Coordinates of C-alpha atoms and ligand atoms in Angstrom, one line a residue:
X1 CA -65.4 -4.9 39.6
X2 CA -69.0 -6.2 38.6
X3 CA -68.4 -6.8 34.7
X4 CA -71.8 -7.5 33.8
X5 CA -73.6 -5.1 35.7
X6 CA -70.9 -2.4 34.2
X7 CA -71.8 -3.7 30.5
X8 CA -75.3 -3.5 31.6
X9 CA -75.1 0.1 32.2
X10 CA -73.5 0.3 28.4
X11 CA -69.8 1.1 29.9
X12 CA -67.1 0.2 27.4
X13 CA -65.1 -2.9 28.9
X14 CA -62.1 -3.5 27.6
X15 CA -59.6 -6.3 28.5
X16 CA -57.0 -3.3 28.5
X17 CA -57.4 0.5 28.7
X18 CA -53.7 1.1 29.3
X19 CA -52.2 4.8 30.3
X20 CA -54.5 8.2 29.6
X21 CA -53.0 11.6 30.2
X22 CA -55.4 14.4 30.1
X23 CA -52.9 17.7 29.3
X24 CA -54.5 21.1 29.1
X25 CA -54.1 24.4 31.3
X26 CA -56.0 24.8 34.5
X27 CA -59.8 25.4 33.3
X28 CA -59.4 23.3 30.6
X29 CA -61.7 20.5 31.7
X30 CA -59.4 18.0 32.6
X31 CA -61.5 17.6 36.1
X32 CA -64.5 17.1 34.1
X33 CA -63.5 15.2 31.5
X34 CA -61.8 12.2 33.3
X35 CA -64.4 11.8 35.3
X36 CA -66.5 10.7 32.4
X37 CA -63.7 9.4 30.7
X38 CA -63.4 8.0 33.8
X39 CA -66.5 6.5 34.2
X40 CA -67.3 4.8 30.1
X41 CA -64.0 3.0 30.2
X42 CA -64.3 1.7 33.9
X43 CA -60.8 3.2 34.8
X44 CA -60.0 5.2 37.6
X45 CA -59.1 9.4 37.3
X46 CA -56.3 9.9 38.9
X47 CA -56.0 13.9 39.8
X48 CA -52.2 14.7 41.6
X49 CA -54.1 17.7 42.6
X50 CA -56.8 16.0 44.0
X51 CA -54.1 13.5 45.8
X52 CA -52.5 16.8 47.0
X53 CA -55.7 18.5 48.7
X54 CA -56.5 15.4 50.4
X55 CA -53.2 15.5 51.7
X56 CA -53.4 19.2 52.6
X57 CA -56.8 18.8 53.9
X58 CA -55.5 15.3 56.5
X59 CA -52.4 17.4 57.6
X60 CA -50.1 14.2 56.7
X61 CA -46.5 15.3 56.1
X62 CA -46.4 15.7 52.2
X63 CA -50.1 18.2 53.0
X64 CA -47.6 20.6 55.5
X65 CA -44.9 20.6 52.6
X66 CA -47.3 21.2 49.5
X67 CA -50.1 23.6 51.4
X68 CA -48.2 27.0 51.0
X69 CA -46.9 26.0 47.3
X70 CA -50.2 25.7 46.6
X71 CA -51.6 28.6 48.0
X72 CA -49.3 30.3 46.0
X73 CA -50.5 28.9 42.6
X74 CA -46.9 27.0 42.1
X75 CA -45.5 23.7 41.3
X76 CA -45.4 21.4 44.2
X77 CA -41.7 19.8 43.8
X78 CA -41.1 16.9 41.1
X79 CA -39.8 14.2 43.5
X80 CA -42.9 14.7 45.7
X81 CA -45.2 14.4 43.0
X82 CA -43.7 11.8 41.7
X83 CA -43.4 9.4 44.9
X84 CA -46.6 10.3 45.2
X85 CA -48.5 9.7 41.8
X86 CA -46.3 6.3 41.8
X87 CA -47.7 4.9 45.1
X88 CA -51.3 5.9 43.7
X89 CA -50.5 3.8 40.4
X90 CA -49.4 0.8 41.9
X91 CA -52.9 0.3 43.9
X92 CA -54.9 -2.6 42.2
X93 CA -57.6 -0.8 40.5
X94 CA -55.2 0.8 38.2
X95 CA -54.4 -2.5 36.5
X96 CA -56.2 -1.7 33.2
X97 CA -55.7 1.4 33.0
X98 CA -56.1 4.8 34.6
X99 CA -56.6 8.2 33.1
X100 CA -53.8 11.2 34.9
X101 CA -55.5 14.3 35.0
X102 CA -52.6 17.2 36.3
X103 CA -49.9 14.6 36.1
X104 CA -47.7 15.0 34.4
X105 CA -46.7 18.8 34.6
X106 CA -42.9 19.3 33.9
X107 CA -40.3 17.6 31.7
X108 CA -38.9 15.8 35.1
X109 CA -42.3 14.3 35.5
X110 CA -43.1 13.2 32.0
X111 CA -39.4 11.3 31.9
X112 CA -40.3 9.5 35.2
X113 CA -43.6 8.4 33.8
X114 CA -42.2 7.5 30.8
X115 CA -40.0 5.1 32.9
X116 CA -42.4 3.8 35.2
X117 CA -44.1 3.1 32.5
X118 CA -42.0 0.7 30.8
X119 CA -42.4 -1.2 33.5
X120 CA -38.9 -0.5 35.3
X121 CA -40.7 0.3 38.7
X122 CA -44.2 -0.6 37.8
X123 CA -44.8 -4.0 37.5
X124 CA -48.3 -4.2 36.7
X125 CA -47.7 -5.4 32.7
X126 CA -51.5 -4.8 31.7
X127 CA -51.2 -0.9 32.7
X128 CA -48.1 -0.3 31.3
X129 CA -47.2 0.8 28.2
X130 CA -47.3 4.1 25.9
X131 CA -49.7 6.5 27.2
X132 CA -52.3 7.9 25.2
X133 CA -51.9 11.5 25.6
X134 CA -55.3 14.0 25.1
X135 CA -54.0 17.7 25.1
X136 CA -57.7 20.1 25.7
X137 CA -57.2 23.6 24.3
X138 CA -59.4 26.2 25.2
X139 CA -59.6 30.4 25.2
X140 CA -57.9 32.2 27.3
X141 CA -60.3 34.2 28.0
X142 CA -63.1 31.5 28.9
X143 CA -60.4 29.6 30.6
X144 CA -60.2 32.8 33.1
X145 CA -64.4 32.8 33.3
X146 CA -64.1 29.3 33.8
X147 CA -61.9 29.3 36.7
X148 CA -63.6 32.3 38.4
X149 CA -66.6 30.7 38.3
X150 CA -66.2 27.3 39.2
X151 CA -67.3 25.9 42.4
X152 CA -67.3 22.1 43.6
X153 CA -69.5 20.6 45.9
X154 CA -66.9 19.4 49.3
X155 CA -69.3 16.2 49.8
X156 CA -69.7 14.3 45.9
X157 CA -66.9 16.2 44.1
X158 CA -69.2 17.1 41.5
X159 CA -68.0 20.4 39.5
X160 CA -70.5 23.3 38.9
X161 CA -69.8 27.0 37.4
X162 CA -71.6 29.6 38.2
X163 CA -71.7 31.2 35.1
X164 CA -72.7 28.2 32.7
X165 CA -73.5 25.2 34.1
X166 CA -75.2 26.7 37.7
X167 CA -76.5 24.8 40.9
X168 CA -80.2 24.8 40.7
X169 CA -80.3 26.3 43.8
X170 CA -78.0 29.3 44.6
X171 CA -74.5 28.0 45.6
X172 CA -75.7 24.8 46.7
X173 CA -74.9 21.2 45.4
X174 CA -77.8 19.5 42.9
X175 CA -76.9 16.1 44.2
X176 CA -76.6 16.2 47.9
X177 CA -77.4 20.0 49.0
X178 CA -73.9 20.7 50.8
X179 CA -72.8 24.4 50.1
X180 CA -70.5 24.6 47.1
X181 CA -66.9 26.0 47.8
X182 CA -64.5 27.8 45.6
X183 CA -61.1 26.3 45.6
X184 CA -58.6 29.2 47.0
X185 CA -56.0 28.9 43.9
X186 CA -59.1 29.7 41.4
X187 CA -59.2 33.6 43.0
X188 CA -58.1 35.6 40.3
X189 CA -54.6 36.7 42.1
X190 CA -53.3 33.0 42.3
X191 CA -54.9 32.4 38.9
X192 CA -51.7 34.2 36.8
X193 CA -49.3 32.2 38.6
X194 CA -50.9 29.3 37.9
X195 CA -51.5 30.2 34.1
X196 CA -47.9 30.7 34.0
X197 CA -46.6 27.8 35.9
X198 CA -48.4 26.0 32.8
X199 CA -47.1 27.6 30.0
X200 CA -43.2 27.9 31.3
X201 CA -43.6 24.3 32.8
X202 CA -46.1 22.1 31.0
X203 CA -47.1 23.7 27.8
X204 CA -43.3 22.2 26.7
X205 CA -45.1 18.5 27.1
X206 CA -47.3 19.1 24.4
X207 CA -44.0 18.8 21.9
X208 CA -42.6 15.9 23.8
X209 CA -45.5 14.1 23.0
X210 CA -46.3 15.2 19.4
X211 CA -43.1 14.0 18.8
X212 CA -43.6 10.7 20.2
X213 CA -47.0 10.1 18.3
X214 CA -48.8 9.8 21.4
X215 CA -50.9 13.3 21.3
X216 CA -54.4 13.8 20.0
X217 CA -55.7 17.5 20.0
X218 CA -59.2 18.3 21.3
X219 CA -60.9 21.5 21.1
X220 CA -61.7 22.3 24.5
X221 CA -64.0 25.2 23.1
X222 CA -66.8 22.8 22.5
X223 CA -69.8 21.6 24.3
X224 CA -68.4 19.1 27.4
X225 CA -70.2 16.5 25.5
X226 CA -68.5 17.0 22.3
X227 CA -65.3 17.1 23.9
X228 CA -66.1 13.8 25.7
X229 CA -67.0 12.0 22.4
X230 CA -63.7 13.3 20.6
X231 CA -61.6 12.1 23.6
X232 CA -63.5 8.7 23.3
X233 CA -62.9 7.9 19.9
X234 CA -59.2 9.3 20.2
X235 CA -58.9 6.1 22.7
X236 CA -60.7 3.9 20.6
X237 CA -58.6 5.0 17.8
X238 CA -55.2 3.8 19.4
X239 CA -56.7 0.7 20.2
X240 CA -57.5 1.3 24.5
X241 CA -61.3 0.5 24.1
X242 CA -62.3 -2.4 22.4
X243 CA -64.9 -4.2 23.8
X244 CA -63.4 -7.7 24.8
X245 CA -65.5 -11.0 24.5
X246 CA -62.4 -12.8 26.6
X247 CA -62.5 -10.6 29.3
X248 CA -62.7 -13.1 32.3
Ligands
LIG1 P1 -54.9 21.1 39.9 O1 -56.0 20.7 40.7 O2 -54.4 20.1 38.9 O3 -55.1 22.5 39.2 O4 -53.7 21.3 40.9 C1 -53.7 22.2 41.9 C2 -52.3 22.6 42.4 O5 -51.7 21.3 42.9 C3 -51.4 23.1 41.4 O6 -51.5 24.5 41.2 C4 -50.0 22.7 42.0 O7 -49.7 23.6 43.1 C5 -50.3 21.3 42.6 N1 -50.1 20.2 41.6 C6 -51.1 19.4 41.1 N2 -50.5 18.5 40.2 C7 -49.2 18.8 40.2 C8 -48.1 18.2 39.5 N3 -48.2 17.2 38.7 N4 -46.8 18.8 39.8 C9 -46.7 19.8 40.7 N5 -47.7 20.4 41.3 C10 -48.9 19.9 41.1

């Protein structure tokens, strides 16, 4: 990474970021926000679902086992997920830190990070370490609006919504023009299962976590830039971002 042109650009450098989890329900913003969190902390957003589509959309083998799961709007299966979100941790540019956006999802998962995170299969001592661990609540009913209106541009990944924050031009990316697709698990039959999957499955991780100290509430209600600043300074709070005159 080019430090100085990063610190330049007024992005937070830190010698150590160490473990985000963004935890909210489909809608929430999770996409949205770890991209900028993403982005101000120099740390890479690593989405399981994003990981999944790729693998749905290159056929590989773990694509043909998730594809229908997903088209159904359930939970692809814990050891897949896991083999697979390790294999992404482990790549160099997660060594300060990374921010897990849909990962984890079930009590299985969040007991296999919590492992790999104390460094029994992760070896990579600047990353490891307790997470911090953002939950982003938001209204069920603008969660529903939310997902029925949001599109994403195939080509940049950038994430629109047809209702609130629109294209400038009709259904067509700002950025680089490509036309804007809906993801198939945001029409509104796959939508229940998915709302449900969350609350039977992951809304129990927002305990877990409480429990441990780790979990910072954010009002997902708010303007996306409010809810960016709160996230920031909940990392800042538990020490992840301070800028570091030693980094080397
Ligand atoms: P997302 O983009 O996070 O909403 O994920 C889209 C879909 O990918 C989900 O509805 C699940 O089918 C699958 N998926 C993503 N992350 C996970 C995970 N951590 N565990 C199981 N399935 C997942």
């Amino acid at each position: 990474m080019d430090v100085q042109a990063t610190e330049k650009r007024g992005v937070a450098v830190s010698r150590k970021v160490g473990p985000i989890i963004l935890l909210g329900s489909p809608g929430a913003g999770k996409g949205t926000q770890a991209k900028r969190i993403a982005e101000r902390f120099a740390i890479p957003q690593v989405s399981s679902g994003d990981i999944l589509r790729e693998n749905v959309a290159r056929g590989t083998e773990l694509g043909r086992k998730a594809k229908e799961i997903m088209a159904r709007g359930e939970l692809v299966p814990d050891d897949l997920v896991n083999v697979m979100v390790g294999e992404r941790l482990r790549e160099e540019d997660c060594g300060r830190g990374f921010i897990l956006d849909g990962f984890p999802r079930t009590p299985v998962q969040a007991a296999w990070l919590d492992r790999f995170l104390e460094g029994k299969f992760f070896e990579n001592q600047e990353a490891c370490g307790p997470p911090i661990v953002i939950q982003i609540d938001v209204d069920y009913n603008k969660l529903v609006e939310r997902l029925t209106g949001r599109r994403s541009c195939p080509t940049c990944g950038r994430i629109y919504n047809i209702h609130t924050q629109p294209p400038r031009v009709d259904e067509l990316c700002d950025c680089d023009g490509s036309p804007l697709v809906m993801r198939n698990d945001d029409r509104r039959e796959v939508l229940a299962e998915r709302l449900k999957a969350y609350e039977l499955q992951t809304r129990p991780l927002v305990e877990y976590y409480r429990k441990l100290g780790r979990l910072v509430d954010v009002n997902g209600d708010l303007e996306p830039d409010e809810v960016t600043a709160q996230i920031a300074a909940a990392i800042q709070s538990f020490g992840g971002h301070v800028k570091d005159s030693t980094w080397t």
